[in-house]
CSV table of C-alpha atoms in Angstrom, one decimal:
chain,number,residue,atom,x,y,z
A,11,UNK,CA,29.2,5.2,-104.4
A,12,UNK,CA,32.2,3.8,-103.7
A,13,UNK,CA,34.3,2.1,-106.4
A,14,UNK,CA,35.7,-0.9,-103.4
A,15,UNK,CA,33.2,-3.5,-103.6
A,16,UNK,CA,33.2,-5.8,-100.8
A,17,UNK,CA,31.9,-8.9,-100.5
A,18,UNK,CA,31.3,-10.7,-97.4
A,19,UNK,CA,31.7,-14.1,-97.9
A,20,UNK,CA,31.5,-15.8,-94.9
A,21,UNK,CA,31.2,-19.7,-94.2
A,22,UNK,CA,28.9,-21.6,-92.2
A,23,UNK,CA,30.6,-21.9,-89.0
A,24,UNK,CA,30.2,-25.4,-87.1
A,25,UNK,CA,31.6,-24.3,-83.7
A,26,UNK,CA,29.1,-21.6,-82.3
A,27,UNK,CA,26.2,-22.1,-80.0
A,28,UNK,CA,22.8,-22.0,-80.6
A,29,UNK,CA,20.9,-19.1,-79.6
A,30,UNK,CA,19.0,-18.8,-76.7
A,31,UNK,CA,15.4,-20.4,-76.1
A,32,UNK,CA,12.8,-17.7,-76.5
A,33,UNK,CA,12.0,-18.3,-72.7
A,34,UNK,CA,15.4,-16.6,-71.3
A,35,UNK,CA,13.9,-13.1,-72.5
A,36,UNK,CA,11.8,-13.4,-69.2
A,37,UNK,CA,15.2,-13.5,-67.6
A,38,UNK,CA,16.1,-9.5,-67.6
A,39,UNK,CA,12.1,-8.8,-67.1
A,40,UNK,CA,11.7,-11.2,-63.8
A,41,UNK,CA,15.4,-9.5,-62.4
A,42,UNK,CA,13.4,-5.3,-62.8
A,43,UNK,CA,10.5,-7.6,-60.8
A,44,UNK,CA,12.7,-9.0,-58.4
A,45,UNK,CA,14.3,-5.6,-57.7
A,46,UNK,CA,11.0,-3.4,-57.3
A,47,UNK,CA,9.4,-6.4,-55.1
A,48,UNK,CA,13.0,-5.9,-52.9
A,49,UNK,CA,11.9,-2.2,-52.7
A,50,UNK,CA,8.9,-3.1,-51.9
A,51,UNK,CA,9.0,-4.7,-49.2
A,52,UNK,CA,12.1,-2.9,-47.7
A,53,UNK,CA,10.0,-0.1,-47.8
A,54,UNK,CA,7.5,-2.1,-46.3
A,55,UNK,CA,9.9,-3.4,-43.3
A,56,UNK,CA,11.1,0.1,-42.9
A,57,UNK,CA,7.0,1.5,-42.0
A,58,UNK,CA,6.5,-1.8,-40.0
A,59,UNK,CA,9.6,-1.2,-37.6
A,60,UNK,CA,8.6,2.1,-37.1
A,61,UNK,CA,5.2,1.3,-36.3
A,62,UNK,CA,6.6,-1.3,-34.1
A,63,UNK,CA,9.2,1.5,-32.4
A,64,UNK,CA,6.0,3.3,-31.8
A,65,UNK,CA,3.8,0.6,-30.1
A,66,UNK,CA,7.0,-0.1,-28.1
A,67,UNK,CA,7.5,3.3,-26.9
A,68,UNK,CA,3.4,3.4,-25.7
A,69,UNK,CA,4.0,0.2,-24.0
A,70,UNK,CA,7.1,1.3,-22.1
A,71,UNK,CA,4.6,4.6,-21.3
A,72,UNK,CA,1.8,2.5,-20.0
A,73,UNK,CA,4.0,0.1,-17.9
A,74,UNK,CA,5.3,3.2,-16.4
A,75,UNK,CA,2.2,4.7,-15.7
A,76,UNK,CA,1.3,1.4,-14.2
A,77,UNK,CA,3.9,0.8,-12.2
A,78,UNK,CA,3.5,4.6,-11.1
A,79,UNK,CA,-0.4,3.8,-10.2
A,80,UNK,CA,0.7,0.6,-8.4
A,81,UNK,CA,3.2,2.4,-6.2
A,82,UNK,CA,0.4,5.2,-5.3
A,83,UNK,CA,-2.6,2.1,-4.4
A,84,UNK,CA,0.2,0.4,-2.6
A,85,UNK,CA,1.1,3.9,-0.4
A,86,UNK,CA,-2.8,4.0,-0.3
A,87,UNK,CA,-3.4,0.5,0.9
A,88,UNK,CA,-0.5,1.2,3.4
A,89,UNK,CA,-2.6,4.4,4.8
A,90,UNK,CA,-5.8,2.6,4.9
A,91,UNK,CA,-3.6,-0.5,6.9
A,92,UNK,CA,-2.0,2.1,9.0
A,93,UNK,CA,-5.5,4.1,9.8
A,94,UNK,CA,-7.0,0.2,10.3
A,95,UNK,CA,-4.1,-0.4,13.1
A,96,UNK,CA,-4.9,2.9,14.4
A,97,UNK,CA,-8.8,2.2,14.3
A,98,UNK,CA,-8.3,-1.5,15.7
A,99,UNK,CA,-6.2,0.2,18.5
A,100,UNK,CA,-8.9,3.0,19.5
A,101,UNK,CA,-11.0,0.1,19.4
A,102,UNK,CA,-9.2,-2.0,21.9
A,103,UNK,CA,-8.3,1.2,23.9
A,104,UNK,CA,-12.6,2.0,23.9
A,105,UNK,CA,-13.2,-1.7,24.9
A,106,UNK,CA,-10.4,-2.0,27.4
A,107,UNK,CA,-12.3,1.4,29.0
A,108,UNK,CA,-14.9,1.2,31.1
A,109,UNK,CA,-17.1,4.1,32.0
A,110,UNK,CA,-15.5,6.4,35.0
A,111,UNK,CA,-18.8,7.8,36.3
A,112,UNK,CA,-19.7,4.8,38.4
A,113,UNK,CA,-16.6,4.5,40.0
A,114,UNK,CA,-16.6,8.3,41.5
A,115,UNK,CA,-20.3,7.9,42.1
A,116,UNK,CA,-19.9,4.7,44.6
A,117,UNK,CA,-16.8,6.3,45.9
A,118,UNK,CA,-18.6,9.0,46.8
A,119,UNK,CA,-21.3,7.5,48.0
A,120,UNK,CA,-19.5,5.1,50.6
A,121,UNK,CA,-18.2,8.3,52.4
A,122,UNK,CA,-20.0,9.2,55.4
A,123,UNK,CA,-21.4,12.8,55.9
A,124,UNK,CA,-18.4,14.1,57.9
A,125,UNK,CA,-15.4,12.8,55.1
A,126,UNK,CA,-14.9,15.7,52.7
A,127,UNK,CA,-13.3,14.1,49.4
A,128,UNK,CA,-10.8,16.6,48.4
A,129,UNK,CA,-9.4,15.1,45.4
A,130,UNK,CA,-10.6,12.2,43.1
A,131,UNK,CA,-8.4,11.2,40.5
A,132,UNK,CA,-9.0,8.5,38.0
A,133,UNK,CA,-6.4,8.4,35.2
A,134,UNK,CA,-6.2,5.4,32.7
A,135,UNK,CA,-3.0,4.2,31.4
A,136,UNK,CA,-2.5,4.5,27.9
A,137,UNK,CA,-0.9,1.2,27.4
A,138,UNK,CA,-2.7,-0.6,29.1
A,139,UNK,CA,-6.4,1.2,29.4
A,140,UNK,CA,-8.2,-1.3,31.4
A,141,UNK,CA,-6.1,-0.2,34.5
A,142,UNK,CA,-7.3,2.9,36.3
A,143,UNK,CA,-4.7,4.6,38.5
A,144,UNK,CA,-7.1,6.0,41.7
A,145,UNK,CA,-5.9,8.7,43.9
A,146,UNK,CA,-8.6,9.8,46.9
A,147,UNK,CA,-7.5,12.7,48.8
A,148,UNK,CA,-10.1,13.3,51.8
A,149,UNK,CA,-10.6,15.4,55.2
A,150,UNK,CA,-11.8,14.4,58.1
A,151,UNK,CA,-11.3,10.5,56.9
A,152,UNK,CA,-10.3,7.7,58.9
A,153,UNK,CA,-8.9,4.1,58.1
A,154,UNK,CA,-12.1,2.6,58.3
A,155,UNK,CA,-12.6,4.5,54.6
A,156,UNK,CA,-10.8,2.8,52.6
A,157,UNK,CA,-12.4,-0.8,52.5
A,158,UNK,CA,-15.6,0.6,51.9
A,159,UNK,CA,-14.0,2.3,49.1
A,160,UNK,CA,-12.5,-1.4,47.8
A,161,UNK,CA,-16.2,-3.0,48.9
A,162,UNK,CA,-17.9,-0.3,46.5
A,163,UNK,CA,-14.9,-0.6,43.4
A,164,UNK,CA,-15.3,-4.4,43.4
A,165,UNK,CA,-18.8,-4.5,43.2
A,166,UNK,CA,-18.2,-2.8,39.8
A,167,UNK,CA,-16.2,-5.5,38.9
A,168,UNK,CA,-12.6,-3.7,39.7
A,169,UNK,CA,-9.9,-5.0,42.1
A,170,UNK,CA,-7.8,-2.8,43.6
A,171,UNK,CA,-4.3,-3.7,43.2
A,172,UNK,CA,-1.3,-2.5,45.6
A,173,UNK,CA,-3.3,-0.3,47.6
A,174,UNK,CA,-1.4,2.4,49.6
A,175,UNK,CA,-2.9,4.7,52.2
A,176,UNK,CA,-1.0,7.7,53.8
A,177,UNK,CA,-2.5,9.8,56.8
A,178,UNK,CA,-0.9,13.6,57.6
A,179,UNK,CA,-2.8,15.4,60.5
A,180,UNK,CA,-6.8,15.2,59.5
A,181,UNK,CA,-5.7,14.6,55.9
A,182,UNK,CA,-5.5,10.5,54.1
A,183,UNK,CA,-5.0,9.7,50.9
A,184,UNK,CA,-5.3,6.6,49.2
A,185,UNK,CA,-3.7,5.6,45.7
A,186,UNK,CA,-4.7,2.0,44.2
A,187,UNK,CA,-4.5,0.4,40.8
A,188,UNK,CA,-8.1,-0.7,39.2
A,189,UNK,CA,-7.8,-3.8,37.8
A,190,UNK,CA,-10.9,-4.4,35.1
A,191,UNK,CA,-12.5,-8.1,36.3
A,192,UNK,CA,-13.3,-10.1,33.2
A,193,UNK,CA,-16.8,-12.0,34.4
C-alpha cells in the first residue's frame, strides 16, 4: 500500500443541476428507432420507385403498341373506305349500264334484207357509262336507214344525240351518242 493517504473531502455543492428524469433514457433508444424506421422506409421508397420505373416503362410500351395498332386499323379503315369508293363506283358504273344486246338486236332487225351491217360498234364511256357511243357501218344502205335505226333505239328508252351520217359510194355510216332515258 501506499504510505499517501488521501482523503477526499469534498463539500456539498449548491450550484449543480439535478440529474436527469429517469424518462430521458428513452431519449438515445427512440433516436436508434428513429434511424432504422429512416432506413426503413428509404429502403422502402427506393423498391417503390423502382416498381413505379417499371409500371412506367410497360405503360410507355402499351401506348406504343397502341398507338402502333391504331395507325394499322386506321390504314385498314382507309382500304376498306377506298375499296367502298371503288365498290360504290362499279356500282354506279353497273347501274348507269344498260344491257347492249337489245340495242344490236333491234338495229339489226330494222335493216331490210338487202343492207349488210358491216360494223356495229357500241362503246360506253367510262365517265359517264350511261352514254353509248354507236358507230353503224352498212353496204348497200340508204338514208332511209337511219331513222328506223333512231325509231328502234328509242323505243329502248335511248335518244340519240348529235347524230352524224356519212355516205362513200355504196358504203354509209352512222355515229350517234345514246343517251339512257330516265322513265
Amino acid at each position: 500500500m501506499s504510505q499517501f493517504l488521501c482523503h477526499d473531502f469534498k463539500t456539498p455543492r449548491t450550484d449543480t443541476s439535478r440529474r436527469l428524469p429517469g424518462s430521458m433514457r428513452l431519449v438515445p433508444v427512440l433516436f436508434y428507432v428513429v434511424c432504422l424506421a429512416t432506413g426503413f422506409f428509404i429502403f422502402k421508397d427506393m423498391k417503390d420507385m423502382k416498381e413505379a420505373e417499371k409500371q412506367r416503362l410497360a405503360a410507355v410500351k402499351e401506348k406504343e403498341e397502341i398507338a402502333s395498332e391504331l395507325t394499322k386499323l386506321d390504314e385498314e379503315k382507309l382500304k376498306i373506305e377506298n375499296e367502298l369508293y371503288r365498290a360504290q363506283s362499279v356500282a354506279k358504273w353497273m347501274e348507269g349500264s344498260r344491257v347492249m344486246q337489245p340495242i344490236s338486236v333491234a338495229i339489226a332487225r330494222t335493216m331490210p334484207l338487202e343492207t349488210n351491217i358491216t360494223e356495229l360498234s357500241l362503246e360506253r364511256s367510262p365517265d359517264l357509262p350511261s352514254q353509248i357511243s354507236l358507230l353503224v357501218r352498212m353496204i348497200n344502205a340508204s338514208v332511209a336507214e337511219v331513222p328506223k335505226i333512231e325509231s328502234a333505239v328509242n323505243r329502248l328508252h335511248y335518244r340519240t344525240h348529235s347524230g352524224q351520217q356519212a355516205k362513200q359510194g355504196d358504203q354509209m355510216e352512222y355515229r350517234s351518242m345514246l343517251v339512257w332515258q330516265d322513265q
